[in-house]
Coordinates of C-alpha atoms in Angstrom, one line a residue:
Chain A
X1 CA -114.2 -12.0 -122.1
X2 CA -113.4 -13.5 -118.8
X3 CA -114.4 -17.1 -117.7
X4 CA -115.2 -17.1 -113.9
X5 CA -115.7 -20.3 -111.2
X6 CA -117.5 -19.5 -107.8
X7 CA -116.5 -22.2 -105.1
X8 CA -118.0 -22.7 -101.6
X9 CA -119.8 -25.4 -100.0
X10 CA -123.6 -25.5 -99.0
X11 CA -125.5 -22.8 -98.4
X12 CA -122.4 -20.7 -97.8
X13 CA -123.9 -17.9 -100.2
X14 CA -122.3 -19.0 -103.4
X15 CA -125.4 -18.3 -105.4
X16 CA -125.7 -14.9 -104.2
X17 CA -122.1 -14.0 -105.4
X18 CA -122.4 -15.1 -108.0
X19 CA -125.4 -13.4 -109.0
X20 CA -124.0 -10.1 -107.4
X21 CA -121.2 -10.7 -110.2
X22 CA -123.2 -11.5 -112.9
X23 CA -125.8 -8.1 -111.9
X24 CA -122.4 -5.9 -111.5
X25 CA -121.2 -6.7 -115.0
X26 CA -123.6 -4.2 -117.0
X27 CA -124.9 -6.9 -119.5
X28 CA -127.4 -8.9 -120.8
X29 CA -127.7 -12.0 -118.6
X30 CA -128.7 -15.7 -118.9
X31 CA -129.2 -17.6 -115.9
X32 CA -128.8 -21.3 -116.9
X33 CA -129.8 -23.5 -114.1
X34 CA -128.8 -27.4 -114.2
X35 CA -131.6 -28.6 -111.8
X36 CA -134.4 -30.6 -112.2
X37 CA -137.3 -29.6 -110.3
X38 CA -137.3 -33.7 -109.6
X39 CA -139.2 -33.7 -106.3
X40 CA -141.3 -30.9 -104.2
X41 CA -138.1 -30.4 -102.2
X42 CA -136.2 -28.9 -105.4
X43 CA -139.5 -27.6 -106.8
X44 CA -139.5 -25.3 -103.7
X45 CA -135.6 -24.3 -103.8
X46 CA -136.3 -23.5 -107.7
X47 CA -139.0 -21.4 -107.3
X48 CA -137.2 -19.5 -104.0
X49 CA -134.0 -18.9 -106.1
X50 CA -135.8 -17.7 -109.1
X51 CA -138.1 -15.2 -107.3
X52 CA -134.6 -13.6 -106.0
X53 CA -133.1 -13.3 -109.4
X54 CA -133.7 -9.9 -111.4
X55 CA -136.8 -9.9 -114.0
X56 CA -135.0 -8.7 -116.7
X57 CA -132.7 -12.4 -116.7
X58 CA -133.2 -14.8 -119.3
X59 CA -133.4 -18.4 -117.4
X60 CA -132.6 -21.4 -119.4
X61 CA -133.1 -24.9 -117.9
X62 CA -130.6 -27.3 -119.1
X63 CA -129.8 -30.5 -116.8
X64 CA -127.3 -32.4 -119.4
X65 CA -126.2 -30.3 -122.4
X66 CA -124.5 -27.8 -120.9
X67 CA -121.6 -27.1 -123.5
X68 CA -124.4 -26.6 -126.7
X69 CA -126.1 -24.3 -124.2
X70 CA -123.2 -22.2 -123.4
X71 CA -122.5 -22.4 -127.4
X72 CA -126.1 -20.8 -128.4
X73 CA -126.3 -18.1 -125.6
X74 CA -122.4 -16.6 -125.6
X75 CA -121.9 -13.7 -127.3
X76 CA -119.9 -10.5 -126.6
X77 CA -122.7 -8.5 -125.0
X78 CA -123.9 -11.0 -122.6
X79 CA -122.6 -13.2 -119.7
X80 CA -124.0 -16.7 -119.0
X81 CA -124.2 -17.6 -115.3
X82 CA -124.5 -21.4 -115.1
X83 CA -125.9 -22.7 -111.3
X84 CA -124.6 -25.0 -110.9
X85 CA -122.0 -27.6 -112.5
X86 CA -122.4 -30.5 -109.4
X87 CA -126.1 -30.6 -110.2
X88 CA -125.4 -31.3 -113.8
X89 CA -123.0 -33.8 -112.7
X90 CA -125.2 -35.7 -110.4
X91 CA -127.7 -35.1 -113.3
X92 CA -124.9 -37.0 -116.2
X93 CA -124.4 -39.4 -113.6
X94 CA -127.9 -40.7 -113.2
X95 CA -129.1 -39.8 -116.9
X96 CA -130.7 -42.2 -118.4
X97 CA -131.6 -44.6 -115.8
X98 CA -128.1 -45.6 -115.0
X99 CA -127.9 -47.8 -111.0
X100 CA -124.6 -48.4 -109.9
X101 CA -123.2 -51.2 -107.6
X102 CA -122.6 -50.8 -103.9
X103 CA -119.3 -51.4 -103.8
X104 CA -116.2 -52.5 -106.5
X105 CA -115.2 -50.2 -109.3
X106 CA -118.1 -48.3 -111.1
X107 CA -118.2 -47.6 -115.3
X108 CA -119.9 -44.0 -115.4
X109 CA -122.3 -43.3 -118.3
X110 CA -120.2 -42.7 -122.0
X111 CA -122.5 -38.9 -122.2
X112 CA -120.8 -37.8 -119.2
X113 CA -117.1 -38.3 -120.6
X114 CA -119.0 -36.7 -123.6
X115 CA -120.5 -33.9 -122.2
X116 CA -117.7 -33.0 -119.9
X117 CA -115.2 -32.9 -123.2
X118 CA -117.8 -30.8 -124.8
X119 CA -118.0 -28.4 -121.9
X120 CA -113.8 -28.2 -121.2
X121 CA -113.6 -27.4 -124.9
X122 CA -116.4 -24.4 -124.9
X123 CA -114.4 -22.9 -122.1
X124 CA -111.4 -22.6 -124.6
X125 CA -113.4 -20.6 -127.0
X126 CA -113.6 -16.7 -126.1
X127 CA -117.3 -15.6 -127.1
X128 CA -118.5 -13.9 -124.2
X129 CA -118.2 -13.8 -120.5
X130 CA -119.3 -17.1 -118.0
X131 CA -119.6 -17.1 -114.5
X132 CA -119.9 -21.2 -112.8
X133 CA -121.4 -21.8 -110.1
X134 CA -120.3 -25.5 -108.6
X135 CA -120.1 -27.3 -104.9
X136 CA -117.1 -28.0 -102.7
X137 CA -118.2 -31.5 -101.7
X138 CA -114.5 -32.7 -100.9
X139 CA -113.5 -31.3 -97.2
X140 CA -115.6 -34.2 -95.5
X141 CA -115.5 -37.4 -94.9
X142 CA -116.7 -39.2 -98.0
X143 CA -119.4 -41.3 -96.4
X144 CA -119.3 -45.2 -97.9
X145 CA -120.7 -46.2 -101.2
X146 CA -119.1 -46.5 -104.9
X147 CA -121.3 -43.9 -106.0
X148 CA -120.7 -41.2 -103.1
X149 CA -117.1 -42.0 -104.1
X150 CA -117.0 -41.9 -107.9
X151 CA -119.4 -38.6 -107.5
X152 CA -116.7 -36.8 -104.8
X153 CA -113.8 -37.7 -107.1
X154 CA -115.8 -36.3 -110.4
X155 CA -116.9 -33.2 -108.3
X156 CA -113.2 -32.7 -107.3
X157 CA -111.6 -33.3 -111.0
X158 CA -114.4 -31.0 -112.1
X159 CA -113.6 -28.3 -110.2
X160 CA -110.0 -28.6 -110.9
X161 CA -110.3 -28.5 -114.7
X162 CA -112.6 -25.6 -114.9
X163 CA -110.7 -23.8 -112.3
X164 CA -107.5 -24.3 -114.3
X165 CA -109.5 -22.8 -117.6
X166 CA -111.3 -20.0 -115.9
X167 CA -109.0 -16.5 -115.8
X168 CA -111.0 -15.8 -111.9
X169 CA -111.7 -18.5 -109.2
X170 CA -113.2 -17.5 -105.7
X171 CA -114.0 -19.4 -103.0
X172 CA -116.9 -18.5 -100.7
X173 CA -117.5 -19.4 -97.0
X174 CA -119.9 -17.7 -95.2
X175 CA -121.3 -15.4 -98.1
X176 CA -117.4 -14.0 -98.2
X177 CA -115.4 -14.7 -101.1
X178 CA -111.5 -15.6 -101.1
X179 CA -109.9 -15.0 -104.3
X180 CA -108.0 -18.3 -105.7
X181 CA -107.1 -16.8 -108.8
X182 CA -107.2 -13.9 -110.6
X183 CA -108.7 -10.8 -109.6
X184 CA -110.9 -10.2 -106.8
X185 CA -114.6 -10.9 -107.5
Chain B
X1 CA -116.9 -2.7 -79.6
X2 CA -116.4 -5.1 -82.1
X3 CA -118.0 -8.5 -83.3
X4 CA -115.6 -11.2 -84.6
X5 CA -117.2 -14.8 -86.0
X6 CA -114.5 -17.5 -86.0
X7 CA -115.3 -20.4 -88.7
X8 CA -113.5 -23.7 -88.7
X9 CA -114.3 -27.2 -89.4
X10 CA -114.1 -30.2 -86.5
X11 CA -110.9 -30.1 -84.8
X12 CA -109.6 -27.2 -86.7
X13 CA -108.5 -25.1 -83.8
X14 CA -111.0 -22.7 -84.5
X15 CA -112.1 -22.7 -80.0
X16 CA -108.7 -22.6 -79.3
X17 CA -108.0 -19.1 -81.7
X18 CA -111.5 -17.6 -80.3
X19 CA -110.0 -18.2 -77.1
X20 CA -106.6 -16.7 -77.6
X21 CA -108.4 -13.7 -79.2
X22 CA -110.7 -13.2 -75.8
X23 CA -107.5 -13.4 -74.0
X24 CA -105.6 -10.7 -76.0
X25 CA -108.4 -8.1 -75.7
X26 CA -107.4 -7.4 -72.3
X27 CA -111.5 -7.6 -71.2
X28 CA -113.6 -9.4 -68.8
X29 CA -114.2 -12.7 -70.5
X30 CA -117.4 -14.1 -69.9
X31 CA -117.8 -18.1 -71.7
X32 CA -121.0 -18.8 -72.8
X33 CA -121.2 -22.8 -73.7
X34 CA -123.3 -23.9 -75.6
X35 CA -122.9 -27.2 -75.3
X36 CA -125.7 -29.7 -72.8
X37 CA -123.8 -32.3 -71.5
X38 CA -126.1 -34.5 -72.3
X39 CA -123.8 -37.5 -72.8
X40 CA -120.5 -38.9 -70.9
X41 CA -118.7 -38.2 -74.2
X42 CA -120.3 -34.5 -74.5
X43 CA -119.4 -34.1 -70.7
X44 CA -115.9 -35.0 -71.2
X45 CA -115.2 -33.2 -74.0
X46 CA -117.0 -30.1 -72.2
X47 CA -114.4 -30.9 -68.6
X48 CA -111.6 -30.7 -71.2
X49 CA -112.6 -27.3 -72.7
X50 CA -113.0 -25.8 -69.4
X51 CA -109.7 -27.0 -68.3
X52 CA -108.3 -25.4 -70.8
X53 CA -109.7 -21.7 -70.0
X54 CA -108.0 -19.3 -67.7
X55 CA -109.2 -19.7 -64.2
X56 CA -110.4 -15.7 -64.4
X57 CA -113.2 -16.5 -66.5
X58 CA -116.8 -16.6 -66.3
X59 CA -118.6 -19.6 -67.4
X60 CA -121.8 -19.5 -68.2
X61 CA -123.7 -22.5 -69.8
X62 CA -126.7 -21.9 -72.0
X63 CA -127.9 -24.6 -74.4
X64 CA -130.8 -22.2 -75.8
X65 CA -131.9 -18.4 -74.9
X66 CA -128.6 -16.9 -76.6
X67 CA -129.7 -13.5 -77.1
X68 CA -131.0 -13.1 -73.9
X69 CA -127.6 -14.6 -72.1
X70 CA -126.0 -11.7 -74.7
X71 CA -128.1 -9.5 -73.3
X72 CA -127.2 -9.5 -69.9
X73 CA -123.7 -10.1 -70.0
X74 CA -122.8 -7.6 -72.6
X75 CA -121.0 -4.3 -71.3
X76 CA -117.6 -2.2 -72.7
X77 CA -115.7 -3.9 -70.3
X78 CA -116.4 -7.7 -71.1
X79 CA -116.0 -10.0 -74.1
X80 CA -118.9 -12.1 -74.3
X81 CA -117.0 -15.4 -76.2
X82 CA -119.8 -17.9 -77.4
X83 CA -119.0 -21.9 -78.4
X84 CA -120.7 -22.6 -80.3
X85 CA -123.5 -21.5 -82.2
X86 CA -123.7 -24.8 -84.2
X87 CA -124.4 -26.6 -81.3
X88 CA -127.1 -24.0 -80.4
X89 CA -128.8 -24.4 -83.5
X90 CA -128.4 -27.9 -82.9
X91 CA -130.2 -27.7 -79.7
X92 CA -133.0 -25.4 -81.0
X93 CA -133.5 -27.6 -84.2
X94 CA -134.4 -30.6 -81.4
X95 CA -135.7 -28.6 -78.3
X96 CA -139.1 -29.5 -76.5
X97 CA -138.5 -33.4 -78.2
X98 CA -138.8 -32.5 -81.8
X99 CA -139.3 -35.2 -84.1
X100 CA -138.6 -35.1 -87.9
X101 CA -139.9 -37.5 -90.7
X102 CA -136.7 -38.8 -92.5
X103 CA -138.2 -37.6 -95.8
X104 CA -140.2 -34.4 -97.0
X105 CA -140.1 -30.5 -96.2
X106 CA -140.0 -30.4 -92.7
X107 CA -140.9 -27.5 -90.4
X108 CA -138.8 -26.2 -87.7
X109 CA -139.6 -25.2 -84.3
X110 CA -141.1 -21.5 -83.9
X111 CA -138.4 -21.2 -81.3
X112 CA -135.7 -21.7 -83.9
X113 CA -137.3 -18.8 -86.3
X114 CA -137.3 -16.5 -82.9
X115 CA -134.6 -17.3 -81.0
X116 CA -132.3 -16.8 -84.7
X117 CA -134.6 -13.5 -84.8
X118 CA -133.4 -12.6 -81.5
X119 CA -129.9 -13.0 -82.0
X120 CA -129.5 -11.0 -85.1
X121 CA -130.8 -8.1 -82.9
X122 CA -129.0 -8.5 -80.9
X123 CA -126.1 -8.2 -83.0
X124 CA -127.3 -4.8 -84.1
X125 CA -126.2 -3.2 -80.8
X126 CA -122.8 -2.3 -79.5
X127 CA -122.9 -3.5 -76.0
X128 CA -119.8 -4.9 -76.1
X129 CA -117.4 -7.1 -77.9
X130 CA -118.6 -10.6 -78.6
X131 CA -116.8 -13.4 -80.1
X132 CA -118.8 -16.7 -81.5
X133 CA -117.4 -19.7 -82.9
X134 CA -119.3 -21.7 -85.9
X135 CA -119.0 -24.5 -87.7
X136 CA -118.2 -25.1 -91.1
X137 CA -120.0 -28.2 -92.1
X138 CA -121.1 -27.5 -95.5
X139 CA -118.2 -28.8 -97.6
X140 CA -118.4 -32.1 -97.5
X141 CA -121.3 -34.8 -98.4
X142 CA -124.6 -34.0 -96.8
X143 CA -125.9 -37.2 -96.1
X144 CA -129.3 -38.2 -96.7
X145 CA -132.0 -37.4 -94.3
X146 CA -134.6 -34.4 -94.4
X147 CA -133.6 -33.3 -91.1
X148 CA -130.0 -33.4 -91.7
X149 CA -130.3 -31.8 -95.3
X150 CA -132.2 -29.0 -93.2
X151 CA -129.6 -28.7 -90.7
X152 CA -127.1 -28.4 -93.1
X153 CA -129.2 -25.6 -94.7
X154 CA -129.4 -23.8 -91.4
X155 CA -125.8 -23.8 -90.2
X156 CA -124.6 -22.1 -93.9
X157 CA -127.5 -19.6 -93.2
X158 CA -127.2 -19.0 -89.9
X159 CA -123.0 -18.5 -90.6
X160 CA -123.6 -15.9 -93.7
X161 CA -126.1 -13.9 -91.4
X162 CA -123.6 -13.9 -88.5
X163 CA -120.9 -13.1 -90.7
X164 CA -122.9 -10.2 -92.5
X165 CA -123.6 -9.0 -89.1
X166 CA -119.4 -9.2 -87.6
X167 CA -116.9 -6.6 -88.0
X168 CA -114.8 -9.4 -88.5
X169 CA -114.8 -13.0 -89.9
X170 CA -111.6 -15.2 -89.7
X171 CA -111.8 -18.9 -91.0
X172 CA -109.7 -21.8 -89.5
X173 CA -108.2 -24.5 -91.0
X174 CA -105.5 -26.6 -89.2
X175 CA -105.4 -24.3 -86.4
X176 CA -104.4 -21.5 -88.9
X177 CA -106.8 -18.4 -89.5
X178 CA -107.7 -17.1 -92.8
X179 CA -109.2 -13.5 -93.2
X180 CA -112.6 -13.3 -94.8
X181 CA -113.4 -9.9 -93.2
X182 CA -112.0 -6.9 -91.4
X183 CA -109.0 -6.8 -89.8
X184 CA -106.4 -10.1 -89.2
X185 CA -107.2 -11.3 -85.7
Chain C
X1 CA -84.5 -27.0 -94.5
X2 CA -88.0 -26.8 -94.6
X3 CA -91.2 -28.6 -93.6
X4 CA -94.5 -28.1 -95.7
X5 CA -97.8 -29.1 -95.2
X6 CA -100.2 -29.1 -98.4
X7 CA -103.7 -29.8 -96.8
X8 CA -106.8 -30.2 -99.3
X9 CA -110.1 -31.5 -99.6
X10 CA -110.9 -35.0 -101.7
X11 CA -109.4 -35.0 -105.2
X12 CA -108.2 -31.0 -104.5
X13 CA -105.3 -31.6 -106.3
X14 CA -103.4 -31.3 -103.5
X15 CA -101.1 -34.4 -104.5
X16 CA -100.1 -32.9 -107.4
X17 CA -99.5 -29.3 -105.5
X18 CA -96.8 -31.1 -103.6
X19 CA -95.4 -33.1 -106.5
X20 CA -95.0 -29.5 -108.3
X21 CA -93.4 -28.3 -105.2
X22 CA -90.7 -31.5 -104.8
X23 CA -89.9 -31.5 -108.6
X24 CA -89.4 -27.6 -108.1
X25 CA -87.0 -28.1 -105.2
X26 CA -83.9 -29.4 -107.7
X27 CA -83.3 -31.9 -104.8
X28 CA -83.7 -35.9 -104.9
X29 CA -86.8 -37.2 -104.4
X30 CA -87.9 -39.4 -102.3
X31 CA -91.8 -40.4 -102.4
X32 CA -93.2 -42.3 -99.4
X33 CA -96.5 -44.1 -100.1
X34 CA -98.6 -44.6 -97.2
X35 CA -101.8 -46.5 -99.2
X36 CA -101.3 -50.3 -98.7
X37 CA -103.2 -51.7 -102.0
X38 CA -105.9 -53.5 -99.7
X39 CA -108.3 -53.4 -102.6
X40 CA -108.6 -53.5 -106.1
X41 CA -109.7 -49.5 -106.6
X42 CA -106.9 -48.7 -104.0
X43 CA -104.2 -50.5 -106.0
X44 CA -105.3 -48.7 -109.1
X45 CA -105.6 -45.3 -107.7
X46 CA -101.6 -46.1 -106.8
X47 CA -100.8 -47.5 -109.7
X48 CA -102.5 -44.6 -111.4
X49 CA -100.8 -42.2 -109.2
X50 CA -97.2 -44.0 -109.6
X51 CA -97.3 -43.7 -113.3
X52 CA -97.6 -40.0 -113.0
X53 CA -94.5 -39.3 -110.7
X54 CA -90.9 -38.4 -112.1
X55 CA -88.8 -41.8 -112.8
X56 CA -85.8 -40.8 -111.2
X57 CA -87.8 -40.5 -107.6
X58 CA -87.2 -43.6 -105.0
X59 CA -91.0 -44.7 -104.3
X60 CA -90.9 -46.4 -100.4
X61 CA -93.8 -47.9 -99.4
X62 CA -94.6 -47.3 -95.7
X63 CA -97.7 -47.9 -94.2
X64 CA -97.3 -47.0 -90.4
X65 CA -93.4 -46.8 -89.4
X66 CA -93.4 -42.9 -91.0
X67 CA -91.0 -41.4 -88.3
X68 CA -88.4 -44.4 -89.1
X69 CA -88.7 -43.7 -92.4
X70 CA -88.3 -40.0 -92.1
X71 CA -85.4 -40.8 -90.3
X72 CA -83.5 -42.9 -92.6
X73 CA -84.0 -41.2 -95.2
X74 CA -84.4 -37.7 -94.9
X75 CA -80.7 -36.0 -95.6
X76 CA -79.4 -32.0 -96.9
X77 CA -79.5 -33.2 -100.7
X78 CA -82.9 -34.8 -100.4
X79 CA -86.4 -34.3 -100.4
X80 CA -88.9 -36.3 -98.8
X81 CA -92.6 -36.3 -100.2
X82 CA -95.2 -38.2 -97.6
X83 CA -98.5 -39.0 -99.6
X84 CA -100.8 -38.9 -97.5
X85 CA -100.9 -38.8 -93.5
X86 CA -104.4 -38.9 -93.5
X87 CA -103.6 -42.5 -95.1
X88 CA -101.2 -43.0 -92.5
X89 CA -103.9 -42.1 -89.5
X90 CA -106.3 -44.5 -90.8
X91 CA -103.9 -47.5 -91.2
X92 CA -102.8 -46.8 -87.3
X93 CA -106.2 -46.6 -86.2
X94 CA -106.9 -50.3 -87.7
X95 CA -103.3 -51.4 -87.1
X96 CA -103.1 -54.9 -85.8
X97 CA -106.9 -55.5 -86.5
X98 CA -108.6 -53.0 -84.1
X99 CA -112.1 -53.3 -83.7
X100 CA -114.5 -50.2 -82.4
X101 CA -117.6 -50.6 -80.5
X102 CA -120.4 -48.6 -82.4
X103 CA -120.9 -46.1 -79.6
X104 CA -119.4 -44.3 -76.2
X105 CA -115.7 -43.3 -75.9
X106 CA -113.4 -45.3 -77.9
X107 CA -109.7 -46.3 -77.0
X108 CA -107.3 -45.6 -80.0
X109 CA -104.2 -48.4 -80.1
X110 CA -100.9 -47.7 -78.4
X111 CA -99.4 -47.4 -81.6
X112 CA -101.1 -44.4 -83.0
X113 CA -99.6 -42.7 -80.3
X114 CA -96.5 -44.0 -79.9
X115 CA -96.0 -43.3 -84.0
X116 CA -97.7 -39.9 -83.6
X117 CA -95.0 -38.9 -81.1
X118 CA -92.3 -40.3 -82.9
X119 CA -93.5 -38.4 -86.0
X120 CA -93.8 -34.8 -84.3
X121 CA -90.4 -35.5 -83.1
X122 CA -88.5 -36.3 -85.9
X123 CA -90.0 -32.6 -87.1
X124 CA -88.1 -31.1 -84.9
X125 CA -85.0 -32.3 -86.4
X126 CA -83.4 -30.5 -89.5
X127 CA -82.3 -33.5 -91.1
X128 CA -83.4 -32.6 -94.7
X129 CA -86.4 -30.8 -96.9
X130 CA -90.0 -32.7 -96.1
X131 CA -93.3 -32.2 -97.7
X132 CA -96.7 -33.6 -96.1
X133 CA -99.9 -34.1 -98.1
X134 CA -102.9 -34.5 -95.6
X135 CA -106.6 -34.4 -95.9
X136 CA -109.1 -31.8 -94.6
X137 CA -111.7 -34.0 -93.5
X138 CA -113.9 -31.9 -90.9
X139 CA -115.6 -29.2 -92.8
X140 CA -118.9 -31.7 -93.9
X141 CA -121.3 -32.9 -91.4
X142 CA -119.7 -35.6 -89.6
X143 CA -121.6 -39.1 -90.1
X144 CA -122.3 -41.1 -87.3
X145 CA -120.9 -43.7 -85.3
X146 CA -117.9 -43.5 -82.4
X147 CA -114.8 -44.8 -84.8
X148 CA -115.7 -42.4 -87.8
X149 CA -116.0 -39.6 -85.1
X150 CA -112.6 -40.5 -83.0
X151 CA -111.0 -40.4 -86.9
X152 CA -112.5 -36.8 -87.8
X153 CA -111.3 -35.5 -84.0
X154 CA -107.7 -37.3 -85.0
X155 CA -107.2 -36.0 -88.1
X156 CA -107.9 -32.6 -87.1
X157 CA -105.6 -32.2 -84.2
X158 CA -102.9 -34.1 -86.5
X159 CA -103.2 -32.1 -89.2
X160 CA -103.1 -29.0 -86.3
X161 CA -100.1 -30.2 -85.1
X162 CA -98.1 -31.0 -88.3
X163 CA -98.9 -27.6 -89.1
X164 CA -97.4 -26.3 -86.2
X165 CA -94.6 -27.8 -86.5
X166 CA -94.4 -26.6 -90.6
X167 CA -92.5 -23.4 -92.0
X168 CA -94.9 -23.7 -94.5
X169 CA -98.9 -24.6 -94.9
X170 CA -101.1 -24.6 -98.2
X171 CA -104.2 -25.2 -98.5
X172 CA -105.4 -26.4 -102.0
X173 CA -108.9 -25.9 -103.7
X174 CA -110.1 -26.5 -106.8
X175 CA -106.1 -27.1 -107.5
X176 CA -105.7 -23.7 -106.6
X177 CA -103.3 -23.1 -103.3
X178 CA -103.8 -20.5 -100.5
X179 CA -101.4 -19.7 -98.3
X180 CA -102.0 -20.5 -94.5
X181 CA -98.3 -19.9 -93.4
X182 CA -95.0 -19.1 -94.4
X183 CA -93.6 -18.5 -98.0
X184 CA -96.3 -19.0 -101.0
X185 CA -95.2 -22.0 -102.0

């Protein structure tokens, strides 16, 4: 049972990896993906991503519960690739119609504390492999906003916590991974 | 003959580390700049560069027709350094006075999709050793804007082609190289 | 002696990379804060970030004096932690109320360089252990406007600098630290 995170920022081939890890590990697969196909834009990149993905996958779409997912679909004989945790973030940050201030200190939504409790504590339990996909939002400048803000310091914390759980982290720039942690992958 | 793709964020040293690797090689160094100075602060920032470059140099300056300048120059005697290719897509994205909505799918010049096209070809031969130097701009916010979004799409793609397509990848950060591929350099 | 740098992305973890590091190095402590508490969420972020840091560590607050601090304080049996300089850039940049014009070549405020220069000098000096936590801000599309622009190129070439004058540089992901130079650390 291993736990894997793939890291990189935009289009720098993250996906791909990932996918590549998740074809190379011999078993069944279930591709979860966390976006919702919201406007034409993201319809598109949906429909793009899942022509390149092998037919035999099992795709689940899940834009909030991620941990309960995770819970029905691990099991020893399959791995669970999950693309991507920042889209579920920005998806528990703006669930249920929440609008934030411009500026000042901002209260995010109770189901996100919820959700990301739920999903920390799945990664403790060992039923089968998971490969995360997330963003690397942080190496910018953090344009203004309380929002942008509260979302680049969630995205960072995020990472950090399921980095520390995950046995393999890799970083990937250019479609070429670095290993942060654990084997190479 | 070897082809080496130096990544780096703004200010990461990443010209000055393509440079110093033309200079090692022992080669002809032809400069190809990318960059039009199309403004006073683009045309200072262009005077400092060159000041910077040994005197034995050629410069060439070519905002657009990349594979072509790659072409001609290439030969087992020369380097062939290019900087940048993000301001060549940059150029390409916005030549002949394209104009983008700020919303929506928007389509990008045929010259983009065959000057990219061209590139990559050229790749494919051994000439000569060529250098190029990217940005990374990925890994931060991508701000809102359908023409940024897209040029934020093209720079990651455009990098994991190049890099697919070097013998080499090194990524700088703080004016220190990383290896993502081949050989330290 | 020894001089680290621990560069990192937006909530990378890279201030608790170098706190590990101090609290590792059996020396005293000392902790310079270069955050004023201009704001509400800034002073809470401190105060956040206070209440996780050893008691027995002296906390100096210094906003722009950081070579004078250095070297007062900086001695064989001590330590000296500098959260962050990217902090310490953007407090000399609007130092004495500077205001930027929107566009065209801005001119930064004799005291940036005047403290930059003082800083890179007292590096040079073996006085005592120092540890730098600075911010990669350049790897995102930079936004718009001449002052966010002249802080991007700034932070860049300081953080190349610092790291040039370091026996040591990490660069922290995810929480996860790569080595850039010198000893893993």
């Amino acid at each position: 049972m291993s736990r894997t995170l793939v890291l990189g920022g935009a289009r720098s081939g993250k996906s791909a990896h990932a996918e590549r890890l998740a074809a190379q590990s011999g078993k069944e697969i279930v591709y979860v993906a966390t976006a919702g196909a919201g406007d034409t834009e993201m319809a598109q990149r949906i429909a793009l991503h899942r022509a390149g993905r092998p037919a035999g996958w099992t795709t689940v779409e899940e834009p909030l519960a991620l941990a309960a997912v995770l819970g029905q679909w691990r099991a020893p004989h399959r791995l669970v690739l999950v693309d991507c945790l920042t889209l579920w973030l920005t998806n528990l940050l703006f669930a249920d119609g929440t609008e934030y201030p411009d500026v000042g200190t901002i209260a995010l939504p109770r189901r996100f504390h919820d959700e990301r409790a739920a999903l920390l504590a799945q990664l403790e339990q060992n039923h089968g492999d998971v490969v995360f996909v997330s963003n690397e939002v942080g190496m910018g400048i953090v344009p203004f906003g309380a929002v942008t803000r509260a979302f680049a310091d969630e995205a960072g914390r995020l990472n950090q916590a399921v980095a520390a759980a995950c046995d393999n982290v890799v970083f990937v720039a250019a479609g070429l991974p670095l290993v942060l942690k654990g084997a190479p992958c």
